[in-house]
Tab-separated table of C-alpha atoms and ligand atoms in Angstrom:
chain	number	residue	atom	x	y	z
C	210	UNK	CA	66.383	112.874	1.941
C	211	UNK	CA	64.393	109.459	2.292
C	212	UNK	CA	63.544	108.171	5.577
C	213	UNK	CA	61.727	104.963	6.624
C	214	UNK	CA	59.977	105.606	9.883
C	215	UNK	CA	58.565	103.464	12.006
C	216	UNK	CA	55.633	104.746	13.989
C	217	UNK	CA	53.472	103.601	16.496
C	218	UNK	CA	49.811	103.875	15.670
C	219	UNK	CA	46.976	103.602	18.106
C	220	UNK	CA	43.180	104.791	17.720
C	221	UNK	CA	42.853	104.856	21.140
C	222	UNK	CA	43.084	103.613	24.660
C	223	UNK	CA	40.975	100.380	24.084
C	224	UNK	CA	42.333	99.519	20.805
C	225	UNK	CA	45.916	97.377	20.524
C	226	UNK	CA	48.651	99.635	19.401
C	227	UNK	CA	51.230	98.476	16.493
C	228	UNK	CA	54.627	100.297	14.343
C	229	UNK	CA	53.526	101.132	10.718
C	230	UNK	CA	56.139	101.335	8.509
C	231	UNK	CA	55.727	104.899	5.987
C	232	UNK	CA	58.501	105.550	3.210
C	233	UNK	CA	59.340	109.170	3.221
C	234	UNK	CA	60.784	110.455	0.921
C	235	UNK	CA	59.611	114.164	1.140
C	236	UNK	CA	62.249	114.910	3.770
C	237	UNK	CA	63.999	118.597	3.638
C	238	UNK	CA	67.365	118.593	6.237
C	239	UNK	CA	65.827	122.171	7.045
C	240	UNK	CA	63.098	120.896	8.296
C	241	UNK	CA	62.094	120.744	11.723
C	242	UNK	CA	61.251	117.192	12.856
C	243	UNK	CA	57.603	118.198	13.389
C	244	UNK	CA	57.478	119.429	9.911
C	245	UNK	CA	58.946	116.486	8.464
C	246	UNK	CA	55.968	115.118	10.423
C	247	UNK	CA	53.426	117.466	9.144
C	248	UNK	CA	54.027	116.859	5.465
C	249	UNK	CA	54.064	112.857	5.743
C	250	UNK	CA	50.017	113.614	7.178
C	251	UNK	CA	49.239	115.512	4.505
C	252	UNK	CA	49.943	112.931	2.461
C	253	UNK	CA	48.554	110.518	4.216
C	254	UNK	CA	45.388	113.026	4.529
C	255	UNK	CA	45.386	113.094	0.564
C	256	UNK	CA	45.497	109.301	0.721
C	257	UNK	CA	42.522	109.380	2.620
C	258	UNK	CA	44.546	107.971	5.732
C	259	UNK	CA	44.346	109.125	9.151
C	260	UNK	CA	46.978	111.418	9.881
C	261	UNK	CA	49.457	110.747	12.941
C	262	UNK	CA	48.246	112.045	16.184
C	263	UNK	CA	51.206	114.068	17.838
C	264	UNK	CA	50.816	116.946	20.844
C	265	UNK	CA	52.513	119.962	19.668
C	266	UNK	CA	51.825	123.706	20.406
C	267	UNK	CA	54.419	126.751	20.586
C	268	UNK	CA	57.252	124.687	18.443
C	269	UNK	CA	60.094	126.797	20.253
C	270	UNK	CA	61.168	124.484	23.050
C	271	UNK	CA	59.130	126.245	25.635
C	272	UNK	CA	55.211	125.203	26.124
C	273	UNK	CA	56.175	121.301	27.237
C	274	UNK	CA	53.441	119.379	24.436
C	275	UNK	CA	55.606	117.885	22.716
C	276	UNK	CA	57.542	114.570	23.029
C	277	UNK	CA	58.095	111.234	22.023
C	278	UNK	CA	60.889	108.557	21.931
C	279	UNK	CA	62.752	108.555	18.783
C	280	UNK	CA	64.849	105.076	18.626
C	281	UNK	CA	64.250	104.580	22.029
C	282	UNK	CA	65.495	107.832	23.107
C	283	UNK	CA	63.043	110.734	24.308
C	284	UNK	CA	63.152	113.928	22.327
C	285	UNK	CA	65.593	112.363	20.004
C	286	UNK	CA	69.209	112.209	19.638
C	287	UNK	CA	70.063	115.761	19.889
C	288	UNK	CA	70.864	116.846	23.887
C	289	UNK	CA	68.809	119.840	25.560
C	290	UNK	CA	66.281	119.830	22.744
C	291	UNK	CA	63.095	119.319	22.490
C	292	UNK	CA	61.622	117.059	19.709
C	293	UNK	CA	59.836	120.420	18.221
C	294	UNK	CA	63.525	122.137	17.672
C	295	UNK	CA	65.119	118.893	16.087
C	296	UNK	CA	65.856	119.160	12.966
C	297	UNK	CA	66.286	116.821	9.903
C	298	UNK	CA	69.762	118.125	9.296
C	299	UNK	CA	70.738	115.707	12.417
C	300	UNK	CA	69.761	112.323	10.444
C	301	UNK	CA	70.805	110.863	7.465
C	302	UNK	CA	69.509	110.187	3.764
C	303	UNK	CA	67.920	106.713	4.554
C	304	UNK	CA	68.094	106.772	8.552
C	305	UNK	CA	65.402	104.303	9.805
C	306	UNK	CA	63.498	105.895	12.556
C	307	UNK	CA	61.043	104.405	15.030
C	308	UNK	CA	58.628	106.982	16.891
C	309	UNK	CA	56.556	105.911	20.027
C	310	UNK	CA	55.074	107.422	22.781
C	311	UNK	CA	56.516	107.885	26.378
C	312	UNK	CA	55.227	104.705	27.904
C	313	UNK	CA	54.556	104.968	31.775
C	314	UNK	CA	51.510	103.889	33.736
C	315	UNK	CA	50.856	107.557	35.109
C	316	UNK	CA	50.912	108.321	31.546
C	317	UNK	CA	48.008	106.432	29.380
C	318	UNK	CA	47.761	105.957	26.012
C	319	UNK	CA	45.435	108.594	23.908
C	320	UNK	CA	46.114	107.722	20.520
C	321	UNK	CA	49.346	106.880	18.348
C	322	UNK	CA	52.455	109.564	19.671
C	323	UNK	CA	49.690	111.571	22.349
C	324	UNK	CA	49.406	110.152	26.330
C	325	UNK	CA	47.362	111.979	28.402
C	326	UNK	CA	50.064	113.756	30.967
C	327	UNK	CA	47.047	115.529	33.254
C	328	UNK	CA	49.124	113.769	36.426
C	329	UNK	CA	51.692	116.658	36.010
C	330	UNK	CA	48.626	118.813	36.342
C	331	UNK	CA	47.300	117.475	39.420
C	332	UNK	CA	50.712	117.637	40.553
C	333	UNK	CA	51.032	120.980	40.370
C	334	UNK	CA	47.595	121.865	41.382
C	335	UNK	CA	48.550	119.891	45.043
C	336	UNK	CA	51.196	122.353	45.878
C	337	UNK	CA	53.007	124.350	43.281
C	338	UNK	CA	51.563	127.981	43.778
C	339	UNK	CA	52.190	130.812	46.302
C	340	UNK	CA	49.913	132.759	48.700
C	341	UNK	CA	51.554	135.933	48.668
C	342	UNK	CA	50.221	138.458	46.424
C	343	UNK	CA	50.799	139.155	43.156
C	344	UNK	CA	50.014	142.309	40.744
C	345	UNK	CA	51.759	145.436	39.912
C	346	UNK	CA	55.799	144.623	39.704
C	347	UNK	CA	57.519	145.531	43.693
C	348	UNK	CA	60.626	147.239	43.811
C	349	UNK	CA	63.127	144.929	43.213
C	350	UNK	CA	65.032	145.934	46.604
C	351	UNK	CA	61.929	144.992	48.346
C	352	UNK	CA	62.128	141.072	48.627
C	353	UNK	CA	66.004	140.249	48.952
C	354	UNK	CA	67.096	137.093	47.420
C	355	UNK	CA	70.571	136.216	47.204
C	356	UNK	CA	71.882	135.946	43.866
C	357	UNK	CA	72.904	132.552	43.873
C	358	UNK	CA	69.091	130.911	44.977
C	359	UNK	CA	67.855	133.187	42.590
C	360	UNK	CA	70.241	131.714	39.878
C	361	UNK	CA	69.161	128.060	41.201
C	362	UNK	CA	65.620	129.190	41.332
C	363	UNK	CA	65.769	130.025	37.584
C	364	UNK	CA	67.291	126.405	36.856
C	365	UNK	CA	64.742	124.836	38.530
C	366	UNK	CA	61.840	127.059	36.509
C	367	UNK	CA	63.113	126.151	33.325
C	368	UNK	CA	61.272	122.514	33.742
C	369	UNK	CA	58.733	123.183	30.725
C	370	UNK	CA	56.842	119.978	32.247
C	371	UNK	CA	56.977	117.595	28.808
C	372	UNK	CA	57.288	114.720	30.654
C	373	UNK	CA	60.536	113.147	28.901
C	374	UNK	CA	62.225	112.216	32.243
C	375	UNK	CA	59.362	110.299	33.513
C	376	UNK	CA	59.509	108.151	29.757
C	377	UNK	CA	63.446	107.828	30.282
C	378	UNK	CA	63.391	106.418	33.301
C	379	UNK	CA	63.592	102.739	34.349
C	380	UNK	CA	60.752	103.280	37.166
C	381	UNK	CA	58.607	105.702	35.585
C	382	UNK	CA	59.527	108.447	38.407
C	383	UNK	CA	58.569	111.848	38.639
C	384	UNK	CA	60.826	112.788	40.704
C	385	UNK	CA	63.088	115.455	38.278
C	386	UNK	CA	59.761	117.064	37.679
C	387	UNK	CA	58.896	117.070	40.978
C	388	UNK	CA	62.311	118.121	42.234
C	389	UNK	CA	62.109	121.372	40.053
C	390	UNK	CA	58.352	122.375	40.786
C	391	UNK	CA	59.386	121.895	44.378
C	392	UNK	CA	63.134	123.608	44.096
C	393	UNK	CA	61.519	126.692	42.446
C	394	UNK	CA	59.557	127.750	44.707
C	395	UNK	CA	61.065	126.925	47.730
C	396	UNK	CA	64.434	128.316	47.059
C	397	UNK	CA	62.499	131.997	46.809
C	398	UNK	CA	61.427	133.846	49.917
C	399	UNK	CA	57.914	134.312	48.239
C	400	UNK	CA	57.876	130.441	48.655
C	401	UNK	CA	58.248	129.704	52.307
C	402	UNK	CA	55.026	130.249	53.960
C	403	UNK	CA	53.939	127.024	51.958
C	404	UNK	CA	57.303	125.392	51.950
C	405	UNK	CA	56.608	122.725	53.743
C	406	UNK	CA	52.747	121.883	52.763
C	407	UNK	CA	54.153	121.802	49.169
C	408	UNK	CA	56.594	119.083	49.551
C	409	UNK	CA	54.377	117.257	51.704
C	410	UNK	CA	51.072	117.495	49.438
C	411	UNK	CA	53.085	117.082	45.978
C	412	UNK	CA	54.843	113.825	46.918
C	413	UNK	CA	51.591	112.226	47.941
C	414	UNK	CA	50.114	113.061	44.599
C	415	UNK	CA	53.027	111.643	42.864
C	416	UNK	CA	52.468	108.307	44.758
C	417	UNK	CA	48.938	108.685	43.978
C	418	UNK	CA	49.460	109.081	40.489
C	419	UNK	CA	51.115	105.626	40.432
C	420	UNK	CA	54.704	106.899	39.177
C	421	UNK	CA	57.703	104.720	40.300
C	422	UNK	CA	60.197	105.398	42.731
C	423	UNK	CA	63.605	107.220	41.877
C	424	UNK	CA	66.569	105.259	42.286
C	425	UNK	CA	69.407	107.766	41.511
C	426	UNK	CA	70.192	106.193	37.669
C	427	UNK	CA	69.840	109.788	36.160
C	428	UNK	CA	68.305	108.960	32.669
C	429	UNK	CA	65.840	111.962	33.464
C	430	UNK	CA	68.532	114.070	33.415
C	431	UNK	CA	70.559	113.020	30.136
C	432	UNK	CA	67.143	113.110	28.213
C	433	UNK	CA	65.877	116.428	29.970
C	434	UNK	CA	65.302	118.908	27.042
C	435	UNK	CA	65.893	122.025	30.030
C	436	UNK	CA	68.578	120.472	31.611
C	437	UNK	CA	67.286	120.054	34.936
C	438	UNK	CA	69.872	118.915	36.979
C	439	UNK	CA	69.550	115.462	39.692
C	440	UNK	CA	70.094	117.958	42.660
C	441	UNK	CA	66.458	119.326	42.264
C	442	UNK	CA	65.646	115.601	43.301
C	443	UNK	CA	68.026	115.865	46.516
C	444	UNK	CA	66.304	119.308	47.642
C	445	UNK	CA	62.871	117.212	46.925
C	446	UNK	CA	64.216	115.030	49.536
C	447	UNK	CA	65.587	117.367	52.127
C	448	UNK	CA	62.114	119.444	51.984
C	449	UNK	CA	60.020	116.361	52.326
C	450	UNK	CA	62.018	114.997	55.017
C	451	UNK	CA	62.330	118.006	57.058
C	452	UNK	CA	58.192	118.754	56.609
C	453	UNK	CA	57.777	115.264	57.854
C	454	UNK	CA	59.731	115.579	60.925
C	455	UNK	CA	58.026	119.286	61.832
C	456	UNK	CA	54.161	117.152	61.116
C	457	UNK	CA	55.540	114.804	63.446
C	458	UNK	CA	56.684	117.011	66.031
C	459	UNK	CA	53.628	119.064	65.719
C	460	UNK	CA	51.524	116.043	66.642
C	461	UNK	CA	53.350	114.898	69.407
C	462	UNK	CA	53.107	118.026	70.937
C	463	UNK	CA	49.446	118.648	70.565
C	464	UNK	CA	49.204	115.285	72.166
C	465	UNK	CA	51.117	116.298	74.710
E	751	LIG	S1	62.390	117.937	34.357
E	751	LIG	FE1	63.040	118.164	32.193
E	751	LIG	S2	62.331	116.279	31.198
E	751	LIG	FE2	61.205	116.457	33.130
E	751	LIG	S3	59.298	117.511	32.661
E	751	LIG	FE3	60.771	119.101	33.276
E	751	LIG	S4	61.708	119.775	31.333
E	751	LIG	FE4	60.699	117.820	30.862
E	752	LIG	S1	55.798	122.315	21.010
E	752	LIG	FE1	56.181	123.579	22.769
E	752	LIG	S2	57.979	122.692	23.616
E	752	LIG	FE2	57.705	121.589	21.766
């Protein structure tokens, strides 16, 4: 197979980014897309060119480093995959491709397919953790969780954090990411003693991360490689909104 891709190349955050255009013609339809990129850097590595910069690390759909927009769509064409479990066999002999990074402002530029997504870190690190101990495994009659939260609790976990649904959407929100850090834990019983500190403390480090606001249009969800569904976004809400109204009623009253 011969593909002409169209990639965006930048050295780094202070340099002006452009598409480069790369005949491939080395293309195997059992490749994976990553490996279709691997071999056009080692030629351009034998060239003497700088090989395309591209995050990548356990290649099975499941660490969250990779990602990009492949003509205009992130991850790719394929639905609930991630762009490391593409493979070639879902494009055509002479497909013209163009690769670029997720754009967003809480996500900046590194260099050509790589942004720097440490605001899902600092995310996380404002609320998404429990107090209650962990160590050797409790008997699983000890904590009673009701099948169905459990189930939802699962959904929620599967969020592997790449960072597609914040590049999908219009605004640049965070908010299916959110949603699903937030939904895991607080649908479990382990999760309640911070319940409300999380919402609070994780939606204020969204806003300070500068990501947009969500406005319901659901592109997060039709790109997300887990399948994280727009209801993690409405139990966001609820939690926020009910934290907000017990910080408020717990000030009034130690006015009082
Ligand atoms: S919600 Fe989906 S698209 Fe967003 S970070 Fe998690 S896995 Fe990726
Ligand atoms: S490299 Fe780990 S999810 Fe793609």
């Amino acid at each position: 197979m011969k593909l002409t891709l169209h990639i965006w190349r930048q050295k780094n955050p202070n340099h002006v980014g452009r598409l480069v255009q790369y005949e491939h013609t080395q293309v195997n339809p059992h490749m994976s897309f990553l490996e279709m990129l691997d071999v056009l850097n080692e030629e351009l590595t034998a060239k003497g060119e700088e090989p395309i910069a591209f995050d990548h690390d356990c290649r099975e759909g499941i660490c969250g480093s990779c990602g990009f927009m492949i003509n205009g769509v992130a991850h790719g064409p394929e639905a609930a995959t991630t762009v490391c479990q593409l493979h070639m066999r879902h494009f055509k002999d002479g497909d013209v491709l163009y690769l670029e990074p997720w754009r967003a402002r809480a996500f900046p530029p590194v260099k050509d397919l790589v942004v720097d997504r440490s605001a899902f870190d600092r995310i996380i690190a404002a609320g998404g953790y429990i107090s209650a101990s962990t160590g050797s495994a409790r008997d699983a009659n000890t904590i009673l969780v009701p099948k169905k939260d459990a189930d939802l609790a699962m959904d929620a976990a599967a969020c592997i954090g790449c960072g597609a649904c914040v590049a999908a959407c219009p605004n640049a929100a965070a908010a299916l990411f959110t949603g699903a850090k937030i939904s895991h834990l607080g649908l479990l019983a382990q999760g309640q003693p911070e319940r409300n500190e999380r919402a609070l403390n994780m939606v204020a480090q969204v806003r300070q991360e500068l990501f947009g606001s969500c406005t319901n249009i659901g592109e997060c969800e039709a790109v997300c490689p887990k399948e994280i569904k727009l209801e993690v976004i409405a139990r966001m809400n609820r939690d926020y909104l009910k934290a907000s109204w017990t910080e408020r009623d717990d000030t009034a009253k130690d006015g009082d």
